[in-house]
Short mmCIF file of C-alpha atoms in Angstrom, two decimals:
data_model
loop_
_atom_site.label_atom_id
_atom_site.label_comp_id
_atom_site.label_asym_id
_atom_site.label_seq_id
_atom_site.Cartn_x
_atom_site.Cartn_y
_atom_site.Cartn_z
CA UNK A 13 0.00 0.00 0.00
CA UNK A 14 1.14 3.52 -0.71
CA UNK A 15 2.24 5.51 2.32
CA UNK A 16 4.19 8.60 3.28
CA UNK A 17 6.37 8.89 6.34
CA UNK A 18 7.45 12.13 7.90
CA UNK A 19 9.63 10.98 10.79
CA UNK A 20 9.92 14.36 12.49
CA UNK A 21 6.76 15.48 14.26
CA UNK A 22 8.23 18.74 15.51
CA UNK A 23 11.36 20.65 14.52
CA UNK A 24 12.74 23.80 16.06
CA UNK A 25 15.30 25.97 14.31
CA UNK A 26 16.74 29.43 14.76
CA UNK A 27 15.94 32.11 12.27
CA UNK A 28 18.58 32.15 9.55
CA UNK A 29 19.50 28.50 10.03
CA UNK A 30 19.16 25.95 7.27
CA UNK A 31 16.27 23.53 7.24
CA UNK A 32 15.66 20.03 5.98
CA UNK A 33 12.35 18.25 6.48
CA UNK A 34 12.35 14.56 5.77
CA UNK A 35 9.85 12.62 3.72
CA UNK A 36 9.92 8.99 2.70
CA UNK A 37 7.32 7.32 0.57
CA UNK A 38 6.30 3.82 -0.27
CA UNK A 39 5.04 3.35 -3.78
CA UNK A 40 5.65 0.80 -6.49
CA UNK A 41 6.28 3.15 -9.37
CA UNK A 42 7.60 6.66 -9.75
CA UNK A 43 5.12 8.72 -7.83
CA UNK A 44 3.96 12.27 -8.10
CA UNK A 45 5.31 14.04 -5.02
CA UNK A 46 4.18 17.19 -3.29
CA UNK A 47 4.97 19.42 -0.36
CA UNK A 48 2.22 21.53 1.20
CA UNK A 49 2.41 24.06 4.00
CA UNK A 50 -0.28 25.15 6.41
CA UNK A 51 0.42 28.42 8.17
CA UNK A 52 -1.68 29.39 11.18
CA UNK A 53 -5.19 30.37 10.13
CA UNK A 54 -4.60 29.39 6.52
CA UNK A 55 -5.45 26.52 4.24
CA UNK A 56 -2.85 24.16 2.86
CA UNK A 57 -0.73 25.80 0.21
CA UNK A 58 1.29 23.99 -2.44
CA UNK A 59 5.02 24.64 -2.04
CA UNK A 60 6.27 22.47 -4.88
CA UNK A 61 5.67 19.28 -6.77
CA UNK A 62 7.65 16.67 -8.65
CA UNK A 63 6.28 14.75 -11.60
CA UNK A 64 9.34 13.87 -13.69
CA UNK A 65 12.56 15.31 -15.04
CA UNK A 66 15.05 17.22 -12.94
CA UNK A 67 15.11 15.65 -9.50
CA UNK A 68 15.77 18.99 -7.79
CA UNK A 69 12.58 20.98 -7.71
CA UNK A 70 12.29 24.65 -6.87
CA UNK A 71 9.20 25.93 -5.13
CA UNK A 72 7.76 29.07 -3.69
CA UNK A 73 9.09 30.95 -0.67
CA UNK A 74 12.65 29.82 -1.36
CA UNK A 75 12.00 26.13 -0.77
CA UNK A 76 13.40 23.27 -2.80
CA UNK A 77 13.08 19.50 -2.65
CA UNK A 78 15.12 16.67 -4.07
CA UNK A 79 13.68 13.41 -5.30
CA UNK A 80 15.97 10.45 -4.58
CA UNK A 81 14.59 7.27 -6.04
CA UNK A 82 17.21 5.04 -4.40
CA UNK A 83 16.20 6.31 -0.97
CA UNK A 84 12.47 6.73 -1.71
CA UNK A 85 12.83 10.22 -0.32
CA UNK A 86 11.65 13.71 -1.19
CA UNK A 87 13.18 15.96 1.45
CA UNK A 88 12.32 19.63 1.64
CA UNK A 89 15.08 22.17 2.17
CA UNK A 90 15.57 25.85 2.70
CA UNK A 91 18.99 27.46 3.14
CA UNK A 92 17.89 30.19 5.54
CA UNK A 93 14.67 30.02 7.52
CA UNK A 94 12.56 33.09 8.24
CA UNK A 95 10.24 33.50 11.23
CA UNK A 96 7.29 33.47 8.81
CA UNK A 97 8.17 29.90 7.83
CA UNK A 98 6.79 28.66 11.13
CA UNK A 99 3.98 26.36 10.04
CA UNK A 100 3.09 22.74 9.54
CA UNK A 101 4.50 20.99 6.49
CA UNK A 102 2.96 18.03 4.75
CA UNK A 103 4.54 15.70 2.24
CA UNK A 104 2.16 13.90 -0.10
CA UNK A 105 2.26 11.32 -2.84
CA UNK A 106 -0.12 10.99 -5.71
CA UNK A 107 -0.71 7.48 -7.02
CA UNK A 108 -0.65 7.31 -10.79
CA UNK A 109 -4.10 5.90 -11.33
CA UNK A 110 -6.14 8.01 -8.95
CA UNK A 111 -6.86 11.62 -8.39
CA UNK A 112 -6.25 11.73 -4.67
CA UNK A 113 -3.31 12.54 -2.46
CA UNK A 114 -1.82 10.43 0.30
CA UNK A 115 -0.37 12.64 3.00
CA UNK A 116 2.17 12.15 5.72
CA UNK A 117 1.42 13.06 9.32
CA UNK A 118 3.05 16.46 8.99
CA UNK A 119 6.03 18.20 10.58
CA UNK A 120 5.46 21.25 12.70
CA UNK A 121 8.22 23.82 12.33
CA UNK A 122 8.96 26.30 15.07
CA UNK A 123 11.34 29.19 14.38
CA UNK A 124 13.13 31.02 17.17
CA UNK A 125 14.48 34.54 16.68
CA UNK B 24 -10.61 36.20 -6.29
CA UNK B 25 -12.02 34.41 -3.27
CA UNK B 26 -10.35 31.20 -2.20
CA UNK B 27 -11.96 28.03 -0.96
CA UNK B 28 -14.15 28.86 1.99
CA UNK B 29 -15.40 26.48 4.61
CA UNK B 30 -18.06 26.89 7.26
CA UNK B 31 -18.15 26.58 10.20
CA UNK B 32 -14.55 27.00 11.21
CA UNK B 33 -15.21 25.08 14.42
CA UNK B 34 -18.15 23.01 15.54
CA UNK B 35 -18.61 21.36 18.92
CA UNK B 36 -21.41 18.81 19.17
CA UNK B 37 -22.46 15.93 21.37
CA UNK B 38 -22.18 12.34 20.31
CA UNK B 39 -25.29 11.34 18.39
CA UNK B 40 -25.99 14.80 17.03
CA UNK B 41 -25.82 15.86 13.41
CA UNK B 42 -23.39 18.31 11.86
CA UNK B 43 -23.24 19.71 8.37
CA UNK B 44 -20.05 21.19 7.01
CA UNK B 45 -20.09 23.42 3.98
CA UNK B 46 -17.47 24.13 1.35
CA UNK B 47 -17.57 26.82 -1.30
CA UNK B 48 -14.93 26.10 -3.92
CA UNK B 49 -13.24 28.67 -6.09
CA UNK B 50 -15.68 29.80 -8.75
CA UNK B 51 -15.39 27.74 -11.91
CA UNK B 52 -13.61 24.83 -10.28
CA UNK B 53 -15.30 21.61 -11.33
CA UNK B 54 -13.25 19.38 -9.04
CA UNK B 55 -14.00 19.40 -5.34
CA UNK B 56 -12.37 17.19 -2.73
CA UNK B 57 -12.97 16.47 0.92
CA UNK B 58 -10.11 15.38 3.19
CA UNK B 59 -10.00 14.78 6.92
CA UNK B 60 -7.27 14.95 9.53
CA UNK B 61 -7.86 13.14 12.76
CA UNK B 62 -5.77 14.54 15.62
CA UNK B 63 -2.09 13.75 15.16
CA UNK B 64 -2.68 11.59 12.13
CA UNK B 65 -2.25 12.10 8.43
CA UNK B 66 -4.67 13.98 6.22
CA UNK B 67 -6.86 11.38 4.53
CA UNK B 68 -8.87 11.58 1.34
CA UNK B 69 -12.62 11.24 1.72
CA UNK B 70 -14.11 11.87 -1.70
CA UNK B 71 -13.91 13.71 -5.00
CA UNK B 72 -16.66 15.44 -6.95
CA UNK B 73 -16.49 16.40 -10.58
CA UNK B 74 -19.21 18.98 -10.89
CA UNK B 75 -22.17 17.36 -9.12
CA UNK B 76 -21.05 13.75 -9.63
CA UNK B 77 -19.11 11.69 -7.15
CA UNK B 78 -15.99 10.61 -8.99
CA UNK B 79 -14.42 8.71 -6.10
CA UNK B 80 -15.87 8.20 -2.65
CA UNK B 81 -13.55 5.41 -1.60
CA UNK B 82 -12.32 7.30 1.44
CA UNK B 83 -15.70 7.84 3.10
CA UNK B 84 -15.47 6.08 6.47
CA UNK B 85 -19.02 4.73 6.69
CA UNK B 86 -22.63 5.49 5.88
CA UNK B 87 -22.90 8.08 8.64
CA UNK B 88 -21.15 10.44 6.24
CA UNK B 89 -23.09 11.96 3.36
CA UNK B 90 -21.60 14.37 0.88
CA UNK B 91 -23.55 16.33 -1.66
CA UNK B 92 -22.81 18.89 -4.32
CA UNK B 93 -26.08 19.99 -5.77
CA UNK B 94 -25.73 22.06 -8.92
CA UNK B 95 -22.01 21.52 -9.00
CA UNK B 96 -21.25 24.54 -6.87
CA UNK B 97 -20.90 24.34 -3.12
CA UNK B 98 -20.70 21.04 -1.28
CA UNK B 99 -21.92 19.83 2.07
CA UNK B 100 -20.65 17.01 4.24
CA UNK B 101 -23.12 15.75 6.79
CA UNK B 102 -22.23 13.50 9.67
CA UNK B 103 -25.26 11.80 11.22
CA UNK B 104 -25.10 10.61 13.94
CA UNK B 105 -21.68 11.89 14.96
CA UNK B 106 -19.35 9.64 16.94
CA UNK B 107 -16.32 10.54 19.05
CA UNK B 108 -13.91 9.24 16.40
CA UNK B 109 -15.30 11.71 13.86
CA UNK B 110 -13.50 14.54 15.62
CA UNK B 111 -10.86 16.16 13.47
CA UNK B 112 -10.31 18.81 10.85
CA UNK B 113 -12.20 18.49 7.60
CA UNK B 114 -10.53 20.10 4.63
CA UNK B 115 -12.09 20.97 1.34
CA UNK B 116 -10.08 21.58 -1.80
CA UNK B 117 -10.89 22.49 -5.36
CA UNK B 118 -9.15 22.50 -8.70
CA UNK B 119 -10.02 23.76 -12.13
CA UNK B 120 -9.70 21.17 -14.85
CA UNK B 121 -7.78 18.25 -13.54
CA UNK B 122 -6.58 17.07 -10.20
CA UNK B 123 -3.20 17.61 -8.60
CA UNK B 124 -1.43 15.52 -11.17
CA UNK B 125 -1.81 17.73 -14.18
CA UNK B 126 1.22 19.85 -14.82
CA UNK B 127 -0.83 22.98 -14.55
CA UNK B 128 -3.33 21.74 -12.05
CA UNK B 129 -3.17 22.77 -8.45
CA UNK B 130 -5.33 21.94 -5.49
CA UNK B 131 -6.51 24.93 -3.49
CA UNK B 132 -7.38 24.09 0.07
CA UNK B 133 -9.66 25.82 2.50
CA UNK B 134 -8.71 26.50 6.11
CA UNK B 135 -10.62 23.51 7.29
CA UNK B 136 -13.57 22.94 9.60
CA UNK B 137 -12.63 21.64 13.01
CA UNK B 138 -15.19 19.20 14.40
CA UNK B 139 -15.18 18.26 18.05
CA UNK B 140 -17.55 15.50 19.16
CA UNK B 141 -18.02 15.23 22.93
#
């Protein structure tokens, strides 16, 4: 069965520090991969997605993610975190033959000044 | 342009009562999805409408849940009777032509409706 694992429930970083949020997926074929963010009081917003091609994907707000097939991973990175990045981040996979997303449990990011 | 709006933002009800959640998608979006997040767990797909038709309702937990989208505009999700395990955040999302897997498609999510069943 397809699944997404986000091993870190809660991460705390200092403003200006680099960030990497982990995501591992289980899926038989090359999946469609997504990262969403939910800021306080907001809906989920798409940060970036990977369908095919270049395995390093650039997204909004300075985020990027790298698809590594050998590790079944799609980790999200940002070189320098801003206080406004404090939010909950969700990794998701899209099975090829359906129109629905399978989400991980989310990682809550806290940013200290 | 207004985003996806959901109402109510928070509902507290007693076990056995009925609750109806409403979602207004972005105007012109034919695809409407319901997802749910139970506390501390992953966000799970419930169902997908294309216009007024249910395209996929494989994620609906049981027959206490009824989703409708009359006229292909707004959608309602009714839980009757509510049970304790129904507590969580119910998200609605919409997209224009295709789902999240089209290169130009994007899912737009609402803020969610938090349901607490006591």
